[in-house]
PDB file of C-alpha atoms in Angstrom:
ATOM      1  CA  SER A   1       0.000   0.000   0.000  1.00 47.00           C
ATOM      2  CA  ASP A   2       1.087   3.575  -0.459  1.00 60.00           C
ATOM      3  CA  LYS A   3       2.873   5.119   2.483  1.00 71.00           C
ATOM      4  CA  MET A   4       0.908   8.345   2.424  1.00 87.00           C
ATOM      5  CA  ALA A   5       0.707   8.589   6.170  1.00 92.00           C
ATOM      6  CA  ARG A   6       3.332   6.311   7.644  1.00 96.00           C
ATOM      7  CA  SER A   7       3.285   8.271  10.889  1.00 98.00           C
ATOM      8  CA  VAL A   8       0.243  10.111  12.256  1.00 98.00           C
ATOM      9  CA  PHE A   9       0.302  12.609  15.117  1.00 98.00           C
ATOM     10  CA  VAL A  10      -2.937  13.566  16.868  1.00 98.00           C
ATOM     11  CA  THR A  11      -2.748  16.651  19.093  1.00 98.00           C
ATOM     12  CA  VAL A  12      -5.163  18.629  21.268  1.00 96.00           C
ATOM     13  CA  GLY A  13      -2.527  21.122  22.434  1.00 93.00           C
ATOM     14  CA  THR A  14      -2.924  22.375  26.007  1.00 92.00           C
ATOM     15  CA  THR A  15      -6.676  21.795  25.996  1.00 92.00           C
ATOM     16  CA  SER A  16      -8.931  18.759  26.198  1.00 94.00           C
ATOM     17  CA  PHE A  17     -10.929  17.444  23.245  1.00 96.00           C
ATOM     18  CA  ASP A  18     -12.295  14.086  24.343  1.00 97.00           C
ATOM     19  CA  ASP A  19     -14.569  13.747  21.297  1.00 97.00           C
ATOM     20  CA  LEU A  20     -11.541  13.866  19.002  1.00 98.00           C
ATOM     21  CA  ILE A  21      -9.604  11.265  21.005  1.00 98.00           C
ATOM     22  CA  GLU A  22     -12.689   9.055  21.096  1.00 98.00           C
ATOM     23  CA  GLU A  23     -13.059   9.329  17.320  1.00 98.00           C
ATOM     24  CA  VAL A  24      -9.421   8.307  16.776  1.00 98.00           C
ATOM     25  CA  ASP A  25      -9.858   5.442  19.257  1.00 98.00           C
ATOM     26  CA  LYS A  26     -12.118   3.489  16.871  1.00 98.00           C
ATOM     27  CA  ARG A  27     -11.687   0.503  14.601  1.00 98.00           C
ATOM     28  CA  GLU A  28     -12.901   2.406  11.508  1.00 98.00           C
ATOM     29  CA  THR A  29     -10.373   5.172  12.050  1.00 98.00           C
ATOM     30  CA  LEU A  30      -7.533   2.721  12.655  1.00 98.00           C
ATOM     31  CA  GLU A  31      -8.473   0.764   9.513  1.00 98.00           C
ATOM     32  CA  ALA A  32      -8.532   3.960   7.444  1.00 98.00           C
ATOM     33  CA  LEU A  33      -5.064   4.949   8.725  1.00 98.00           C
ATOM     34  CA  VAL A  34      -3.629   1.466   8.148  1.00 97.00           C
ATOM     35  CA  GLU A  35      -5.061   1.640   4.632  1.00 95.00           C
ATOM     36  CA  LEU A  36      -2.913   4.771   4.155  1.00 95.00           C
ATOM     37  CA  GLY A  37       0.207   2.865   5.204  1.00 96.00           C
ATOM     38  CA  CYS A  38       0.212   4.047   8.801  1.00 97.00           C
ATOM     39  CA  ALA A  39       2.725   2.234  11.005  1.00 97.00           C
ATOM     40  CA  ARG A  40       2.860   4.695  13.891  1.00 98.00           C
ATOM     41  CA  ILE A  41       0.156   6.637  15.730  1.00 98.00           C
ATOM     42  CA  VAL A  42       1.092   9.178  18.382  1.00 98.00           C
ATOM     43  CA  ILE A  43      -1.740  10.702  20.399  1.00 98.00           C
ATOM     44  CA  GLN A  44      -1.353  13.715  22.660  1.00 98.00           C
ATOM     45  CA  PHE A  45      -4.579  13.919  24.667  1.00 98.00           C
ATOM     46  CA  GLY A  46      -3.835  16.971  26.831  1.00 97.00           C
ATOM     47  CA  ARG A  47      -6.082  17.672  29.794  1.00 96.00           C
ATOM     48  CA  GLY A  48      -8.705  15.293  28.486  1.00 95.00           C
ATOM     49  CA  LEU A  49     -10.130  12.389  30.456  1.00 94.00           C
ATOM     50  CA  GLN A  50     -10.423  10.329  27.293  1.00 95.00           C
ATOM     51  CA  GLN A  51      -7.360   8.265  26.452  1.00 96.00           C
ATOM     52  CA  PRO A  52      -7.014   5.852  23.534  1.00 96.00           C
ATOM     53  CA  VAL A  53      -8.111   2.807  25.520  1.00 97.00           C
ATOM     54  CA  ARG A  54      -9.493   0.698  22.645  1.00 97.00           C
ATOM     55  CA  LEU A  55      -6.603   1.089  20.213  1.00 98.00           C
ATOM     56  CA  PRO A  56      -4.130  -1.374  21.784  1.00 97.00           C
ATOM     57  CA  ALA A  57      -6.582  -4.286  21.378  1.00 97.00           C
ATOM     58  CA  LEU A  58      -7.744  -3.006  17.972  1.00 98.00           C
ATOM     59  CA  ILE A  59      -4.165  -2.749  16.717  1.00 97.00           C
ATOM     60  CA  HIS A  60      -3.631  -6.337  17.824  1.00 96.00           C
ATOM     61  CA  GLU A  61      -6.609  -7.367  15.639  1.00 96.00           C
ATOM     62  CA  VAL A  62      -6.198  -5.027  12.661  1.00 96.00           C
ATOM     63  CA  ASN A  63      -2.426  -4.766  12.225  1.00 95.00           C
ATOM     64  CA  SER A  64      -0.171  -5.680  15.101  1.00 94.00           C
ATOM     65  CA  LEU A  65       2.794  -3.881  13.516  1.00 95.00           C
ATOM     66  CA  VAL A  66       1.308  -0.449  14.216  1.00 97.00           C
ATOM     67  CA  HIS A  67       3.225   1.325  16.977  1.00 97.00           C
ATOM     68  CA  LEU A  68       1.041   3.342  19.358  1.00 98.00           C
ATOM     69  CA  GLU A  69       2.223   6.042  21.716  1.00 97.00           C
ATOM     70  CA  SER A  70       0.024   8.311  23.814  1.00 97.00           C
ATOM     71  CA  PHE A  71       0.678  10.935  26.461  1.00 97.00           C
ATOM     72  CA  ALA A  72      -0.933  13.985  28.075  1.00 97.00           C
ATOM     73  CA  PHE A  73       1.823  16.560  27.552  1.00 97.00           C
ATOM     74  CA  ALA A  74       5.404  16.829  26.332  1.00 95.00           C
ATOM     75  CA  PRO A  75       7.926  19.640  26.863  1.00 94.00           C
ATOM     76  CA  SER A  76       7.645  20.245  23.109  1.00 94.00           C
ATOM     77  CA  ILE A  77       5.531  18.687  20.379  1.00 95.00           C
ATOM     78  CA  ALA A  78       8.147  19.671  17.773  1.00 95.00           C
ATOM     79  CA  PRO A  79       9.821  16.224  17.651  1.00 97.00           C
ATOM     80  CA  PHE A  80       6.440  14.512  17.204  1.00 97.00           C
ATOM     81  CA  LEU A  81       5.486  16.914  14.422  1.00 96.00           C
ATOM     82  CA  GLU A  82       8.883  16.373  12.822  1.00 96.00           C
ATOM     83  CA  ASP A  83       8.391  12.587  12.729  1.00 97.00           C
ATOM     84  CA  SER A  84       4.863  12.677  11.338  1.00 97.00           C
ATOM     85  CA  ASP A  85       3.488  12.635   7.801  1.00 96.00           C
ATOM     86  CA  LEU A  86      -0.060  13.595   8.768  1.00 98.00           C
ATOM     87  CA  VAL A  87      -1.136  15.748  11.703  1.00 98.00           C
ATOM     88  CA  ILE A  88      -4.684  15.634  13.049  1.00 98.00           C
ATOM     89  CA  SER A  89      -5.046  18.652  15.290  1.00 98.00           C
ATOM     90  CA  HIS A  90      -7.603  20.549  17.328  1.00 96.00           C
ATOM     91  CA  GLY A  91      -8.373  24.059  16.072  1.00 94.00           C
ATOM     92  CA  GLY A  92      -6.126  26.083  18.371  1.00 92.00           C
ATOM     93  CA  SER A  93      -4.117  28.684  16.433  1.00 91.00           C
ATOM     94  CA  GLY A  94      -0.846  27.722  18.169  1.00 92.00           C
ATOM     95  CA  SER A  95      -1.129  24.069  17.182  1.00 94.00           C
ATOM     96  CA  ILE A  96      -2.225  24.930  13.640  1.00 95.00           C
ATOM     97  CA  LEU A  97       0.649  27.327  13.112  1.00 93.00           C
ATOM     98  CA  GLU A  98       3.239  24.930  14.533  1.00 95.00           C
ATOM     99  CA  ALA A  99       2.063  22.085  12.278  1.00 97.00           C
ATOM    100  CA  LEU A 100       1.991  24.308   9.178  1.00 96.00           C
ATOM    101  CA  ARG A 101       5.433  25.746   9.921  1.00 94.00           C
ATOM    102  CA  ALA A 102       6.735  22.193  10.261  1.00 95.00           C
ATOM    103  CA  GLY A 103       5.488  21.645   6.690  1.00 95.00           C
ATOM    104  CA  LYS A 104       3.015  18.930   7.614  1.00 96.00           C
ATOM    105  CA  LYS A 105      -0.146  17.673   5.952  1.00 97.00           C
ATOM    106  CA  LEU A 106      -2.815  18.901   8.334  1.00 98.00           C
ATOM    107  CA  ILE A 107      -6.382  17.975   9.158  1.00 98.00           C
ATOM    108  CA  VAL A 108      -7.885  20.394  11.688  1.00 98.00           C
ATOM    109  CA  VAL A 109     -10.800  19.058  13.696  1.00 97.00           C
ATOM    110  CA  ILE A 110     -13.174  21.735  14.936  1.00 94.00           C
ATOM    111  CA  ASN A 111     -14.690  21.364  18.386  1.00 93.00           C
ATOM    112  CA  ARG A 112     -18.350  22.201  17.771  1.00 88.00           C
ATOM    113  CA  LYS A 113     -18.985  22.224  21.531  1.00 88.00           C
ATOM    114  CA  LEU A 114     -16.833  25.290  22.144  1.00 84.00           C
ATOM    115  CA  MET A 115     -18.954  28.297  23.016  1.00 71.00           C
ATOM    116  CA  HIS A 116     -17.220  30.899  20.877  1.00 71.00           C
ATOM    117  CA  ASP A 117     -16.252  29.138  17.751  1.00 69.00           C
ATOM    118  CA  HIS A 118     -13.356  31.366  16.644  1.00 76.00           C
ATOM    119  CA  GLN A 119     -11.513  28.208  15.662  1.00 78.00           C
ATOM    120  CA  THR A 120     -13.759  27.587  12.688  1.00 87.00           C
ATOM    121  CA  GLN A 121     -13.047  31.030  11.168  1.00 88.00           C
ATOM    122  CA  LEU A 122      -9.292  30.533  11.322  1.00 90.00           C
ATOM    123  CA  ALA A 123      -9.420  26.956  10.018  1.00 93.00           C
ATOM    124  CA  LYS A 124     -11.809  27.986   7.239  1.00 93.00           C
ATOM    125  CA  LYS A 125      -9.588  30.878   6.156  1.00 93.00           C
ATOM    126  CA  LEU A 126      -6.467  28.667   6.039  1.00 95.00           C
ATOM    127  CA  SER A 127      -8.472  25.954   4.311  1.00 97.00           C
ATOM    128  CA  ASP A 128      -9.621  28.471   1.670  1.00 96.00           C
ATOM    129  CA  GLU A 129      -5.939  29.270   1.109  1.00 95.00           C
ATOM    130  CA  GLY A 130      -5.306  25.552   0.603  1.00 97.00           C
ATOM    131  CA  TYR A 131      -2.957  25.100   3.578  1.00 97.00           C
ATOM    132  CA  LEU A 132      -5.088  22.621   5.522  1.00 98.00           C
ATOM    133  CA  VAL A 133      -8.302  20.608   5.474  1.00 98.00           C
ATOM    134  CA  TYR A 134     -10.767  21.112   8.295  1.00 96.00           C
ATOM    135  CA  THR A 135     -13.605  18.976   9.543  1.00 97.00           C
ATOM    136  CA  ASP A 136     -15.433  18.065  12.736  1.00 96.00           C
ATOM    137  CA  THR A 137     -15.371  14.817  14.708  1.00 97.00           C
ATOM    138  CA  THR A 138     -18.430  13.458  12.885  1.00 97.00           C
ATOM    139  CA  ASN A 139     -16.714  13.817   9.517  1.00 98.00           C
ATOM    140  CA  LEU A 140     -13.143  12.993  10.517  1.00 98.00           C
ATOM    141  CA  LEU A 141     -13.252   9.459   9.134  1.00 98.00           C
ATOM    142  CA  SER A 142     -14.559  10.533   5.714  1.00 98.00           C
ATOM    143  CA  THR A 143     -11.995  13.368   5.660  1.00 98.00           C
ATOM    144  CA  ILE A 144      -9.130  10.939   6.317  1.00 98.00           C
ATOM    145  CA  LYS A 145     -10.441   8.614   3.599  1.00 97.00           C
ATOM    146  CA  SER A 146     -10.993  11.470   1.107  1.00 97.00           C
ATOM    147  CA  LYS A 147      -7.214  12.056   0.928  1.00 96.00           C
ATOM    148  CA  LYS A 148      -7.918  15.757   0.233  1.00 96.00           C
ATOM    149  CA  TRP A 149      -5.150  16.522   2.715  1.00 97.00           C
ATOM    150  CA  LEU A 150      -2.624  15.035   0.291  1.00 96.00           C
ATOM    151  CA  ASN A 151      -3.014  17.953  -2.115  1.00 94.00           C
ATOM    152  CA  LEU A 152      -2.345  20.906   0.154  1.00 96.00           C
ATOM    153  CA  THR A 153      -0.374  24.036  -0.640  1.00 95.00           C
ATOM    154  CA  PRO A 154       2.900  24.080   1.321  1.00 94.00           C
ATOM    155  CA  PHE A 155       2.776  26.819   3.951  1.00 93.00           C
ATOM    156  CA  PRO A 156       5.189  29.636   3.029  1.00 88.00           C
ATOM    157  CA  LYS A 157       8.550  29.248   4.731  1.00 81.00           C
ATOM    158  CA  VAL A 158       8.973  31.982   7.273  1.00 71.00           C
ATOM    159  CA  ASP A 159      11.816  34.251   6.188  1.00 67.00           C
ATOM    160  CA  ASN A 160      12.854  36.049   9.346  1.00 65.00           C
ATOM    161  CA  ASP A 161      13.162  39.367   7.518  1.00 63.00           C
ATOM    162  CA  ALA A 162       9.818  39.093   5.771  1.00 62.00           C
ATOM    163  CA  PRO A 163       6.543  39.367   7.688  1.00 60.00           C
ATOM    164  CA  SER A 164       4.758  36.058   8.005  1.00 64.00           C
ATOM    165  CA  PRO A 165       1.786  35.677   5.641  1.00 65.00           C
ATOM    166  CA  PHE A 166       0.013  34.268   8.670  1.00 68.00           C
ATOM    167  CA  ILE A 167       0.108  37.563  10.604  1.00 67.00           C
ATOM    168  CA  PRO A 168      -2.738  39.356   8.753  1.00 70.00           C
ATOM    169  CA  ILE A 169      -4.884  36.212   8.966  1.00 71.00           C
ATOM    170  CA  LEU A 170      -4.146  35.830  12.670  1.00 71.00           C
ATOM    171  CA  ASN A 171      -4.750  39.519  13.361  1.00 68.00           C
ATOM    172  CA  ALA A 172      -8.096  39.406  11.579  1.00 68.00           C
ATOM    173  CA  HIS A 173      -8.898  36.246  13.502  1.00 68.00           C
ATOM    174  CA  LEU A 174      -8.036  37.838  16.844  1.00 67.00           C
ATOM    175  CA  GLY A 175      -9.759  41.068  15.935  1.00 64.00           C
ATOM    176  CA  VAL A 176      -6.517  43.040  16.082  1.00 55.00           C
ATOM    177  CA  SER A 177      -5.854  45.550  13.350  1.00 44.00           C
TER     178      SER A 177
END
């Protein structure tokens, strides 16, 4: 099979997003990732109560060669981003920016339960620009299978002298002019 997503990193940043972890912790999701050549799944579940409890047994049934790692927090997620082909992230601007700057294929999963859904605006804007694909937990599986995330525009490399193209987007998003 094609190794389109040999290593997948799921991150919720400093928050909790139990619905996302629960969605990843399912046979259908595992099968879809294995179908994409996934051999390693790393899940950072943050402050959430939900941990990937089903995956170890599922991996044993579906493909015992898949390596699973999960943890609440790490001093830096940079090494995990570095090692991944596909990042599945919550909608926080910090996590989005870090994944894009690392040059990763990115699926952003919106938390529909958040009161003020600023996340959707930012994800939508960056999705319109072709830098990421965004979805919600209900549609995560079909988004993974759609492979739309394979055809993303690489995020512009940040030249330290030049202003980041992200700044105007972020300012608009934060309501700063």
